[in-house]
Coordinates of C-alpha atoms in Angstrom, one line a residue:
M1 CA -24.8 -3.5 7.4
A2 CA -28.5 -2.4 7.2
F3 CA -31.4 -4.7 6.8
S4 CA -35.0 -4.0 5.8
M5 CA -36.8 -6.6 7.9
T6 CA -40.2 -5.9 6.3
H7 CA -38.7 -6.6 2.9
Q8 CA -36.7 -9.7 3.9
I9 CA -39.3 -11.4 6.0
G10 CA -42.3 -10.3 3.9
S11 CA -41.1 -12.5 1.1
L12 CA -41.2 -15.6 3.2
A13 CA -44.7 -15.6 4.7
G14 CA -48.0 -16.8 3.6
A15 CA -47.1 -20.3 2.3
P16 CA -48.8 -23.2 4.0
V17 CA -46.7 -25.7 5.9
L18 CA -47.4 -29.5 5.8
S19 CA -48.2 -30.9 9.1
D20 CA -45.8 -33.6 10.3
S21 CA -48.7 -35.8 11.4
T22 CA -50.4 -36.1 8.0
S23 CA -49.4 -37.5 4.6
G24 CA -50.8 -38.3 1.2
E25 CA -53.4 -36.4 -0.9
S26 CA -55.6 -35.8 2.1
A27 CA -52.7 -34.2 4.1
A28 CA -54.0 -31.2 6.0
T29 CA -52.1 -28.0 5.8
M30 CA -51.6 -25.3 8.4
S31 CA -50.5 -21.8 8.2
A32 CA -47.2 -20.5 9.6
T33 CA -49.1 -19.0 12.5
A34 CA -50.0 -22.4 13.7
V35 CA -46.4 -23.5 14.2
W36 CA -45.0 -20.2 15.4
K37 CA -45.5 -19.2 19.0
S38 CA -47.2 -15.9 19.9
P39 CA -44.9 -13.0 20.6
A40 CA -43.9 -11.7 24.0
A41 CA -45.8 -8.6 24.8
S42 CA -42.7 -6.4 24.8
L43 CA -40.0 -8.1 22.8
R44 CA -36.6 -6.6 23.5
C45 CA -33.9 -6.5 20.9
K46 CA -30.4 -5.3 20.3
V47 CA -29.6 -3.1 17.4
R48 CA -26.0 -2.7 16.3
R49 CA -25.2 0.9 15.3
S50 CA -22.7 1.7 12.5
D51 CA -20.0 2.4 15.1
G52 CA -20.2 -1.1 16.5
T53 CA -22.0 -0.3 19.7
Y54 CA -25.4 -1.8 20.7
A55 CA -28.7 -0.2 21.8
D56 CA -31.4 -2.0 23.7
G57 CA -35.0 -1.2 23.0
L58 CA -38.5 -2.5 22.5
S59 CA -39.4 -3.9 19.2
P60 CA -42.1 -1.8 17.5
P61 CA -45.3 -3.6 16.6
L62 CA -45.5 -4.9 13.1
S63 CA -48.5 -4.4 11.0
P64 CA -49.5 -7.1 8.6
C65 CA -48.8 -6.7 5.0
R66 CA -48.9 -8.8 1.8
S67 CA -46.0 -11.1 0.9
P68 CA -44.5 -9.9 -2.4
V69 CA -43.5 -13.4 -3.3
L70 CA -46.0 -15.9 -2.1
G71 CA -49.1 -13.7 -1.7
G72 CA -51.6 -13.5 1.1
I73 CA -51.7 -11.8 4.4
R74 CA -48.6 -12.5 6.5
P75 CA -49.0 -14.3 9.8
D76 CA -47.3 -13.1 13.0
L77 CA -43.6 -13.0 12.3
S78 CA -42.3 -12.0 15.7
V79 CA -40.1 -15.0 16.2
A80 CA -38.4 -14.3 12.9
C81 CA -38.1 -10.6 13.8
Q82 CA -36.4 -11.6 17.0
A83 CA -33.8 -13.4 15.0
F84 CA -33.3 -10.6 12.6
A85 CA -33.2 -7.9 15.3
T86 CA -29.9 -9.1 16.6
E87 CA -28.5 -8.7 13.1
A88 CA -30.0 -5.3 12.3
A89 CA -27.6 -2.4 11.9
T90 CA -27.9 1.2 10.9
A91 CA -26.4 1.9 7.5
T92 CA -24.0 4.8 6.9
E93 CA -24.7 7.4 4.3
E94 CA -21.7 6.1 2.3
E95 CA -22.8 2.5 2.3
N96 CA -21.2 0.7 -0.6
E97 CA -21.5 -2.6 -2.3
Y98 CA -20.3 -4.6 0.7
G99 CA -22.5 -2.6 3.0
V100 CA -19.7 -0.5 4.4
G101 CA -18.1 2.9 4.1
A102 CA -17.0 4.2 0.7
K103 CA -13.3 3.4 1.2
G104 CA -14.0 -0.3 1.5
K105 CA -15.1 -3.0 4.0
V106 CA -15.0 -1.8 7.6
E107 CA -12.5 -3.8 9.6
G108 CA -13.9 -6.2 12.1
T109 CA -17.5 -6.2 10.8
G110 CA -17.6 -9.7 9.5
V111 CA -17.5 -11.3 6.0
P112 CA -20.5 -11.0 3.7
V113 CA -21.5 -14.3 2.0
Y114 CA -22.6 -14.7 -1.6
V115 CA -23.9 -17.9 -3.2
M116 CA -23.0 -19.0 -6.7
M117 CA -26.0 -19.6 -8.9
P118 CA -26.3 -22.7 -11.1
L119 CA -24.1 -22.6 -14.2
D120 CA -27.2 -23.0 -16.5
S121 CA -29.4 -20.4 -14.8
V122 CA -29.9 -18.9 -18.3
T123 CA -31.0 -21.2 -21.0
M124 CA -29.6 -21.5 -24.5
G125 CA -32.8 -19.7 -25.6
N126 CA -32.0 -16.7 -23.3
G127 CA -34.7 -17.5 -20.7
V128 CA -34.4 -18.3 -17.0
N129 CA -34.0 -21.9 -16.1
R130 CA -36.1 -23.3 -13.2
K131 CA -37.5 -19.8 -12.6
K132 CA -39.9 -20.7 -9.7
A133 CA -37.2 -22.7 -7.8
V134 CA -34.6 -19.9 -8.3
N135 CA -37.1 -17.3 -7.0
A136 CA -37.8 -19.4 -3.9
A137 CA -34.1 -20.0 -3.4
M138 CA -33.3 -16.3 -3.6
A139 CA -36.0 -15.5 -1.0
A140 CA -34.6 -18.2 1.3
L141 CA -31.0 -17.0 0.9
K142 CA -32.0 -13.4 1.7
S143 CA -33.8 -14.5 4.8
A144 CA -30.8 -16.3 6.1
G145 CA -28.6 -13.2 5.9
V146 CA -26.9 -14.0 2.6
E147 CA -25.5 -10.8 1.0
G148 CA -26.1 -11.7 -2.6
V149 CA -25.5 -14.2 -5.5
M150 CA -22.9 -14.7 -8.1
M151 CA -24.0 -15.4 -11.7
D152 CA -22.0 -16.3 -14.8
V153 CA -22.8 -14.0 -17.7
W154 CA -21.7 -16.4 -20.6
W155 CA -20.1 -14.9 -23.7
G156 CA -21.2 -18.0 -25.5
L157 CA -24.9 -17.2 -24.7
V158 CA -25.0 -13.4 -25.0
E159 CA -23.0 -12.9 -28.2
R160 CA -23.6 -16.4 -29.5
D161 CA -24.7 -16.0 -33.1
S162 CA -22.8 -13.0 -34.6
P163 CA -20.2 -10.4 -33.4
G164 CA -21.7 -7.4 -31.7
N165 CA -25.1 -8.9 -31.4
Y166 CA -25.8 -9.1 -27.7
N167 CA -28.8 -10.8 -26.1
F168 CA -29.0 -10.3 -22.3
G169 CA -32.6 -11.4 -22.0
G170 CA -32.3 -14.1 -19.4
Y171 CA -29.9 -12.0 -17.3
A172 CA -32.2 -9.0 -17.3
E173 CA -34.9 -11.2 -15.7
L174 CA -32.5 -12.8 -13.2
L175 CA -31.0 -9.4 -12.1
E176 CA -34.5 -8.0 -11.6
M177 CA -35.4 -11.0 -9.5
A178 CA -32.3 -10.5 -7.3
K179 CA -33.1 -6.8 -7.0
R180 CA -36.7 -7.7 -5.9
H181 CA -35.3 -9.8 -3.1
G182 CA -32.8 -7.2 -2.0
L183 CA -29.8 -9.4 -3.0
K184 CA -26.5 -8.0 -4.3
V185 CA -25.0 -9.5 -7.5
Q186 CA -21.4 -10.5 -8.4
A187 CA -21.6 -10.7 -12.2
V188 CA -18.9 -12.8 -13.8
M189 CA -17.9 -11.9 -17.3
S190 CA -17.4 -15.5 -18.4
F191 CA -15.3 -15.5 -21.6
H192 CA -14.5 -19.2 -21.3
Q193 CA -16.3 -22.4 -22.2
C194 CA -18.4 -24.1 -19.6
G195 CA -17.6 -27.8 -19.6
G196 CA -14.4 -29.7 -19.0
N197 CA -13.6 -28.4 -15.5
V198 CA -14.3 -29.5 -12.0
G199 CA -18.0 -29.0 -11.2
D200 CA -19.1 -28.1 -14.7
S201 CA -22.6 -29.5 -14.9
C202 CA -23.4 -28.3 -18.4
T203 CA -21.8 -27.4 -21.7
I204 CA -21.8 -23.8 -23.0
P205 CA -19.2 -23.4 -25.8
L206 CA -17.6 -20.1 -26.9
P207 CA -19.7 -18.1 -29.4
K208 CA -20.4 -19.9 -32.7
W209 CA -18.5 -17.3 -34.7
V210 CA -15.5 -17.5 -32.4
V211 CA -15.4 -21.3 -32.7
E212 CA -15.6 -20.9 -36.5
E213 CA -12.5 -18.7 -36.4
I214 CA -10.6 -21.2 -34.3
D215 CA -11.6 -24.0 -36.7
K216 CA -10.0 -21.9 -39.5
D217 CA -6.9 -21.1 -37.5
S218 CA -6.3 -23.7 -34.8
D219 CA -3.5 -21.7 -33.3
L220 CA -6.1 -19.4 -31.7
A221 CA -6.5 -22.2 -29.2
Y222 CA -4.1 -23.0 -26.4
T223 CA -1.8 -25.8 -27.6
D224 CA 0.5 -28.2 -25.7
Q225 CA 3.7 -29.8 -27.0
W226 CA 1.9 -32.8 -28.5
G227 CA -0.4 -30.5 -30.6
R228 CA -3.5 -31.0 -28.5
R229 CA -5.7 -27.9 -28.9
N230 CA -7.9 -26.5 -26.0
Y231 CA -11.1 -24.7 -26.9
E232 CA -11.9 -23.5 -23.4
Y233 CA -10.4 -20.0 -23.8
I234 CA -8.7 -18.1 -26.7
S235 CA -4.9 -18.2 -26.4
L236 CA -3.5 -15.0 -24.8
G237 CA -0.8 -15.1 -27.4
C238 CA -3.2 -13.4 -29.9
D239 CA -4.7 -10.9 -27.4
T240 CA -3.7 -7.9 -29.5
L241 CA -4.1 -9.3 -33.0
P242 CA -7.4 -8.7 -35.0
V243 CA -8.1 -12.5 -35.4
L244 CA -11.8 -12.4 -34.5
K245 CA -13.5 -11.0 -37.6
G246 CA -11.4 -7.8 -37.5
R247 CA -11.3 -7.4 -33.7
T248 CA -8.7 -8.5 -31.2
P249 CA -9.8 -10.9 -28.4
V250 CA -9.3 -8.1 -25.8
Q251 CA -11.5 -5.8 -27.9
C252 CA -14.2 -8.4 -27.9
Y253 CA -14.0 -8.7 -24.2
A254 CA -14.1 -4.9 -23.8
D255 CA -17.1 -4.6 -26.1
F256 CA -18.9 -7.3 -24.2
M257 CA -18.3 -5.6 -20.9
R258 CA -19.4 -2.2 -22.4
A259 CA -22.6 -3.8 -23.7
F260 CA -23.3 -5.2 -20.2
R261 CA -22.7 -1.9 -18.6
D262 CA -25.0 -0.1 -21.0
N263 CA -27.8 -2.6 -20.6
F264 CA -27.7 -2.6 -16.8
K265 CA -26.5 0.9 -16.0
H266 CA -29.5 1.4 -13.8
L267 CA -28.4 -1.6 -11.5
L268 CA -24.7 -0.9 -11.3
G269 CA -23.5 0.0 -7.8
D270 CA -26.8 -0.9 -6.3
T271 CA -27.8 -4.4 -7.2
I272 CA -24.7 -5.2 -9.3
V273 CA -21.9 -4.5 -6.9
E274 CA -19.0 -6.5 -8.4
I275 CA -17.7 -7.4 -11.9
Q276 CA -15.5 -10.5 -11.9
V277 CA -13.6 -10.4 -15.1
G278 CA -12.9 -13.8 -16.7
M279 CA -9.2 -14.2 -17.5
G280 CA -8.9 -17.9 -18.6
P281 CA -10.3 -21.4 -18.2
A282 CA -12.9 -21.6 -15.4
G283 CA -12.8 -17.8 -15.4
E284 CA -9.4 -17.9 -13.6
L285 CA -6.2 -16.0 -14.4
R286 CA -4.2 -19.1 -15.6
Y287 CA -3.4 -21.3 -18.5
P288 CA -5.6 -24.5 -19.2
S289 CA -2.7 -26.7 -17.9
Y290 CA -4.9 -29.3 -16.2
P291 CA -7.9 -30.0 -18.5
E292 CA -10.2 -32.8 -17.2
Q293 CA -12.1 -33.1 -20.5
N294 CA -11.7 -36.5 -22.1
G295 CA -9.6 -37.6 -19.2
T296 CA -6.5 -35.7 -20.3
W297 CA -5.6 -34.7 -16.8
K298 CA -6.4 -36.3 -13.4
F299 CA -5.6 -35.1 -9.9
P300 CA -2.8 -34.8 -8.8
G301 CA -0.9 -34.6 -12.1
I302 CA 1.5 -31.8 -12.7
G303 CA -0.2 -30.6 -15.9
A304 CA 1.5 -29.3 -19.0
F305 CA 2.7 -26.0 -20.4
Q306 CA 0.4 -24.4 -22.9
C307 CA 2.6 -22.3 -25.1
F308 CA 3.0 -24.2 -28.4
D309 CA 0.6 -22.3 -30.6
K310 CA 2.3 -20.1 -33.2
Y311 CA 1.4 -16.9 -31.5
M312 CA 2.9 -17.9 -28.1
L313 CA 6.0 -19.3 -29.9
S314 CA 6.4 -16.0 -31.8
S315 CA 6.5 -14.1 -28.5
L316 CA 8.9 -16.7 -27.0
K317 CA 11.2 -16.3 -29.9
A318 CA 11.3 -12.5 -29.6
A319 CA 12.0 -12.8 -25.8
A320 CA 14.9 -15.2 -26.4
E321 CA 16.4 -13.0 -29.0
A322 CA 16.2 -10.0 -26.7
Q323 CA 18.2 -12.1 -24.1
G324 CA 20.8 -13.0 -26.7
K325 CA 19.7 -16.7 -26.4
Q326 CA 18.1 -17.4 -29.8
E327 CA 18.4 -21.2 -29.1
W328 CA 15.9 -20.8 -26.3
G329 CA 13.2 -19.4 -28.5
S330 CA 12.2 -22.3 -30.8
T331 CA 10.1 -24.2 -28.3
G332 CA 8.9 -24.6 -24.7
P333 CA 10.3 -27.2 -22.4
T334 CA 10.1 -30.7 -23.9
D335 CA 11.4 -32.6 -20.8
A336 CA 8.6 -31.4 -18.4
G337 CA 6.7 -34.7 -18.5
H338 CA 3.1 -35.4 -19.3
Y339 CA -0.2 -34.2 -17.7
N340 CA -0.3 -37.0 -15.1
N341 CA 3.3 -37.3 -14.2
W342 CA 4.7 -36.3 -10.8
P343 CA 7.6 -33.8 -10.5
E344 CA 10.3 -36.4 -9.8
D345 CA 9.2 -38.3 -13.0
T346 CA 10.5 -35.5 -15.1
Q347 CA 13.9 -33.9 -15.9
F348 CA 12.5 -30.4 -15.8
F349 CA 10.7 -30.5 -12.4
R350 CA 12.8 -32.8 -10.3
K351 CA 14.2 -31.3 -7.2
E352 CA 17.9 -32.1 -7.8
G353 CA 19.3 -30.6 -11.1
G354 CA 15.8 -29.9 -12.5
G355 CA 15.7 -27.5 -15.5
W356 CA 13.3 -25.2 -13.6
D357 CA 16.1 -24.1 -11.3
G358 CA 18.6 -23.4 -14.1
P359 CA 19.2 -20.4 -16.4
Y360 CA 16.9 -21.6 -19.2
G361 CA 14.2 -22.5 -16.7
E362 CA 14.4 -19.1 -15.1
F363 CA 14.2 -17.4 -18.5
F364 CA 11.3 -19.5 -19.7
L365 CA 9.2 -19.4 -16.5
T366 CA 9.7 -15.6 -16.3
W367 CA 8.4 -15.2 -19.8
Y368 CA 5.5 -17.6 -19.4
S369 CA 4.3 -16.1 -16.2
Q370 CA 4.8 -12.5 -17.5
M371 CA 2.6 -13.3 -20.5
L372 CA -0.2 -14.2 -18.1
L373 CA 0.4 -11.0 -16.0
D374 CA 0.3 -8.9 -19.2
H375 CA -2.9 -10.6 -20.2
G376 CA -4.4 -9.6 -16.9
E377 CA -3.1 -6.0 -17.3
R378 CA -4.7 -5.6 -20.7
I379 CA -8.2 -6.8 -19.7
L380 CA -8.2 -5.0 -16.4
S381 CA -7.2 -1.8 -18.1
S382 CA -10.3 -2.1 -20.3
A383 CA -12.6 -3.2 -17.4
K384 CA -11.4 -0.3 -15.2
S385 CA -12.1 2.3 -17.9
I386 CA -15.5 0.8 -18.7
F387 CA -16.8 0.5 -15.2
D388 CA -15.1 3.6 -13.8
N389 CA -17.3 5.7 -11.5
S390 CA -20.1 3.1 -11.8
G391 CA -20.0 2.1 -8.1
V392 CA -18.9 -1.5 -8.8
K393 CA -15.8 -3.3 -7.7
I394 CA -13.6 -5.3 -10.2
S395 CA -12.3 -8.7 -9.2
V396 CA -10.1 -11.4 -10.7
K397 CA -10.1 -15.1 -9.7
V398 CA -6.9 -17.0 -9.1
A399 CA -6.8 -20.8 -8.9
G400 CA -5.9 -22.6 -5.7
I401 CA -3.4 -25.1 -7.1
H402 CA -2.3 -26.8 -3.8
W403 CA -1.0 -30.2 -5.0
H404 CA 2.7 -30.7 -5.0
Y405 CA 3.0 -27.5 -3.1
G406 CA 5.4 -29.1 -0.7
T407 CA 7.9 -29.8 -3.5
R408 CA 10.7 -27.5 -4.5
S409 CA 9.5 -26.8 -8.0
H410 CA 5.7 -26.5 -7.4
A411 CA 5.2 -28.0 -10.9
P412 CA 1.4 -27.7 -11.2
E413 CA 1.6 -24.0 -10.3
L414 CA 4.3 -23.4 -12.9
T415 CA 2.4 -25.1 -15.8
A416 CA -0.6 -23.0 -14.9
G417 CA 1.5 -19.8 -15.1
Y418 CA 2.2 -19.0 -11.5
Y419 CA 6.0 -18.7 -11.1
N420 CA 5.9 -19.9 -7.5
T421 CA 8.6 -22.1 -6.2
R422 CA 10.3 -22.8 -2.9
F423 CA 12.6 -19.9 -3.6
R424 CA 10.2 -17.4 -5.3
D425 CA 6.8 -15.9 -4.4
G426 CA 4.6 -16.2 -7.5
Y427 CA 1.5 -14.6 -5.9
L428 CA 3.0 -11.2 -4.9
P429 CA 3.4 -10.1 -8.6
I430 CA -0.2 -11.1 -9.2
A431 CA -1.4 -9.1 -6.2
Q432 CA 0.7 -6.1 -7.2
M433 CA -0.8 -6.2 -10.7
L434 CA -4.3 -6.2 -9.2
A435 CA -3.4 -3.4 -6.9
R436 CA -2.4 -1.2 -9.9
H437 CA -6.0 -1.5 -11.1
G438 CA -7.8 -1.4 -7.7
A439 CA -9.1 -5.0 -8.2
I440 CA -10.0 -7.6 -5.7
F441 CA -7.9 -10.8 -5.5
N442 CA -10.4 -13.7 -5.4
F443 CA -8.9 -17.0 -4.3
T444 CA -10.2 -20.6 -4.2
C445 CA -9.7 -23.7 -2.0
I446 CA -10.5 -21.7 1.2
E447 CA -12.4 -24.7 2.6
M448 CA -9.5 -27.2 2.4
R449 CA -7.2 -28.5 5.2
D450 CA -3.8 -29.9 4.6
H451 CA -4.4 -33.3 6.3
E452 CA -7.6 -34.0 4.1
Q453 CA -5.5 -34.2 1.0
P454 CA -3.3 -37.0 -0.4
Q455 CA -0.1 -36.8 1.7
D456 CA 2.0 -38.4 -1.0
A457 CA 1.2 -35.5 -3.3
L458 CA 2.5 -33.0 -0.7
C459 CA -0.8 -31.0 -0.9
A460 CA -0.8 -27.9 1.3
P461 CA -3.9 -25.8 0.7
E462 CA -3.7 -24.1 4.1
K463 CA -0.1 -23.0 3.6
L464 CA -1.0 -21.8 0.1
V465 CA -4.0 -19.7 1.4
K466 CA -1.7 -18.2 4.0
Q467 CA 0.9 -17.3 1.3
V468 CA -1.7 -15.6 -0.8
A469 CA -3.1 -13.8 2.2
L470 CA 0.4 -12.5 3.1
A471 CA 0.9 -11.4 -0.6
T472 CA -2.3 -9.5 -0.7
K473 CA -1.6 -7.9 2.6
K474 CA 1.8 -6.7 1.4
A475 CA 0.3 -5.4 -1.9
Q476 CA -2.6 -3.9 0.0
V477 CA -5.2 -5.7 -2.2
P478 CA -8.6 -6.9 -0.8
L479 CA -8.8 -10.7 -0.6
A480 CA -12.0 -12.5 -1.3
G481 CA -12.5 -16.3 -1.2
E482 CA -14.4 -19.2 -2.7
N483 CA -14.6 -22.9 -1.9
A484 CA -13.2 -25.0 -4.7
L485 CA -15.4 -28.0 -4.1
P486 CA -19.0 -28.4 -2.7
R487 CA -18.9 -28.8 1.1
Y488 CA -21.9 -28.7 3.4
D489 CA -20.3 -30.0 6.7
D490 CA -19.4 -28.0 9.8
Y491 CA -15.8 -29.0 9.5
A492 CA -15.4 -27.2 6.1
H493 CA -17.4 -24.3 7.4
E494 CA -15.1 -23.8 10.3
Q495 CA -12.1 -23.9 8.0
I496 CA -13.7 -21.2 5.8
I497 CA -14.4 -19.0 8.9
K498 CA -10.8 -19.5 10.1
A499 CA -9.3 -18.6 6.7
S500 CA -11.6 -15.7 6.2
Q501 CA -10.4 -14.0 9.3
L502 CA -6.9 -13.6 7.9
N503 CA -5.0 -14.3 11.1
V504 CA -1.7 -14.7 9.1
D505 CA 0.6 -12.4 11.0
D506 CA 0.9 -13.9 14.5
G507 CA 3.2 -11.1 15.6
N508 CA 1.0 -8.3 14.5
P509 CA -2.7 -9.3 14.7
D510 CA -5.3 -6.9 13.3
D511 CA -9.0 -6.7 12.4
T512 CA -8.5 -7.4 8.7
E513 CA -10.9 -10.0 7.2
M514 CA -11.7 -11.1 3.7
C515 CA -13.9 -8.6 1.9
A516 CA -16.4 -11.3 0.8
F517 CA -16.8 -15.0 0.5
T518 CA -18.7 -16.8 -2.3
Y519 CA -20.2 -20.2 -1.6
L520 CA -20.4 -23.0 -4.1
R521 CA -23.3 -23.4 -5.0
M522 CA -27.2 -22.9 -5.2
N523 CA -28.4 -26.5 -5.7
Q524 CA -30.6 -29.3 -4.3
Q525 CA -27.9 -30.4 -1.9
L526 CA -27.7 -26.9 -0.3
F527 CA -31.4 -26.9 0.5
Q528 CA -31.5 -30.4 2.1
P529 CA -32.7 -29.9 5.7
D530 CA -29.5 -30.7 7.5
N531 CA -27.2 -28.9 5.0
W532 CA -29.5 -25.8 5.1
R533 CA -29.4 -25.7 8.9
K534 CA -25.6 -25.8 8.9
F535 CA -25.4 -23.3 6.1
V536 CA -27.6 -20.7 7.9
A537 CA -25.5 -21.0 11.0
F538 CA -22.3 -20.6 8.9
V539 CA -23.6 -17.4 7.3
K540 CA -24.4 -16.0 10.7
K541 CA -21.0 -16.9 12.0
M542 CA -19.3 -15.3 9.0
K543 CA -21.2 -12.1 9.5
E544 CA -20.4 -12.0 13.2
G545 CA -16.7 -11.7 12.2
K546 CA -13.6 -12.2 14.3
S547 CA -14.8 -9.6 16.9
T548 CA -17.7 -11.8 18.0
H549 CA -17.7 -13.5 21.4
K550 CA -20.5 -15.9 20.6
C551 CA -19.8 -19.7 20.6
W552 CA -20.7 -21.8 17.6
E553 CA -23.5 -23.5 19.5
Q554 CA -25.1 -20.2 20.4
V555 CA -25.1 -19.1 16.7
E556 CA -26.6 -22.4 15.7
R557 CA -29.4 -21.9 18.2
E558 CA -30.1 -18.4 16.8
A559 CA -30.0 -19.9 13.2
E560 CA -32.8 -22.3 14.0
H561 CA -35.2 -19.3 13.8
F562 CA -34.1 -18.6 10.2
V563 CA -34.4 -22.3 9.3
H564 CA -38.0 -22.4 10.5
V565 CA -38.9 -19.2 8.6
T566 CA -37.5 -20.5 5.3
Q567 CA -38.9 -24.0 5.5
P568 CA -41.6 -23.7 2.7
L569 CA -39.2 -21.9 0.3
V570 CA -36.4 -24.4 1.0
Q571 CA -38.6 -27.3 0.3
E572 CA -39.6 -25.8 -3.0
A573 CA -36.0 -25.0 -4.0
A574 CA -34.8 -28.5 -3.0
V575 CA -37.4 -30.2 -5.1
A576 CA -37.2 -28.1 -8.2
L577 CA -33.5 -27.1 -8.6

């Protein structure tokens, strides 16, 4: 992957650094040249070519230039250059969005790291929130070798007031900022409500006019057996019905994506390299079976089926009649317990004689999961046609539901729409569906280890990640990852690195790795000195890939150069974010 050192390092120089020996209003400042050592007369560097070989040579002298971010004449940056030189690589003519050949990520070249931006990066007034801090954060991330950022493009902000009236104001500014820093962007088409899920730090409802329609017809919202409505995402039961002021929900999603494409056509394939298409709550392809809002669900509850609105029940009735089992079509399971039950507390999910393992259970779960797959097919078909030949990849996020994974029924996965049990692979059909559309399978909980979770809940995130990796390998779908919860420790970083290398087939190892990893999230904690130091080393290790022979300690030593370079920007980001 090619780097422009002048561009990356230039954005970091020129800011004064506070001396450690002074404090208060009279604290003296010194320039970066005062704390960096003078360069060796003939600095040698290694440059990795596109074929993976290395060439030794002398670093060319650098002429001073002005910093595009902080202003002023740059001081001597030879130490930073030395750190960057070991990472520099010659780009191929066909370099694509992940910095590799046109056919996809080159095997054995490491995993590019993206960083999620704050959920409220764009304000309700369509401006950029904490603009100065975000600018400093982007510059610091770029210097550390981060490939790009992920940003939520909220339906509830862009098309807030009236149908077909799109305001991308704040996003235009953010995207230009990312382009200026040389960062790639994963743009999430967020058709869900922000608020009510793990990590949601703000509330962004669906567009006002959509909420008005749900208020008129509450069956547009996902509904459980007790009549509780969920406003996080429109029920997929009405995907193809003109219930939103003459348009179907899928038409609304397609029109939104088309407007995004037309507004940012000049950035597609260059700055914007991926479109992650929202498919449900938290942007994930699933039902809102475990809503945290108002304390409805708490970990590790099994959740509840979400098929009791009139549109879903109408489909269920038709499916039952087609099977000649009309009595199965009047309602979903009513013996599947409550949100916070455990499998053995229920008749439907218990291991011995549970309804999930009988003829009715097989019928219902097949229908319920197929409805979710059909939902994905419809939206991906639109996304693929809209972004065809634009140079961007399409991706879909799937939730890492790892609790009660060790049981026979896998109840929490079933209520979420993943028909995965001890006797059935529920992730292969999803991977195959994504393969039909050339989409990336984006999976969460990559940072978790089995023994860190409550053992009585039979959590098994590592086994789940392995199952998903095997499914994507079989379906020949690229796999990308995210961490489900914020983690800044080396132990979690090491687990991410291990999982990203996809060493799932012990009998037939290869150079396959994840195509990308997205880190949760750009915030004050990330830029705390100790966390930042660990994060920089983590990014370098991810980019080294499974073919590297460097030890963790060596990478950390190299990362110290980046940490020093970014210190002023990191301080600014940590204070203001």
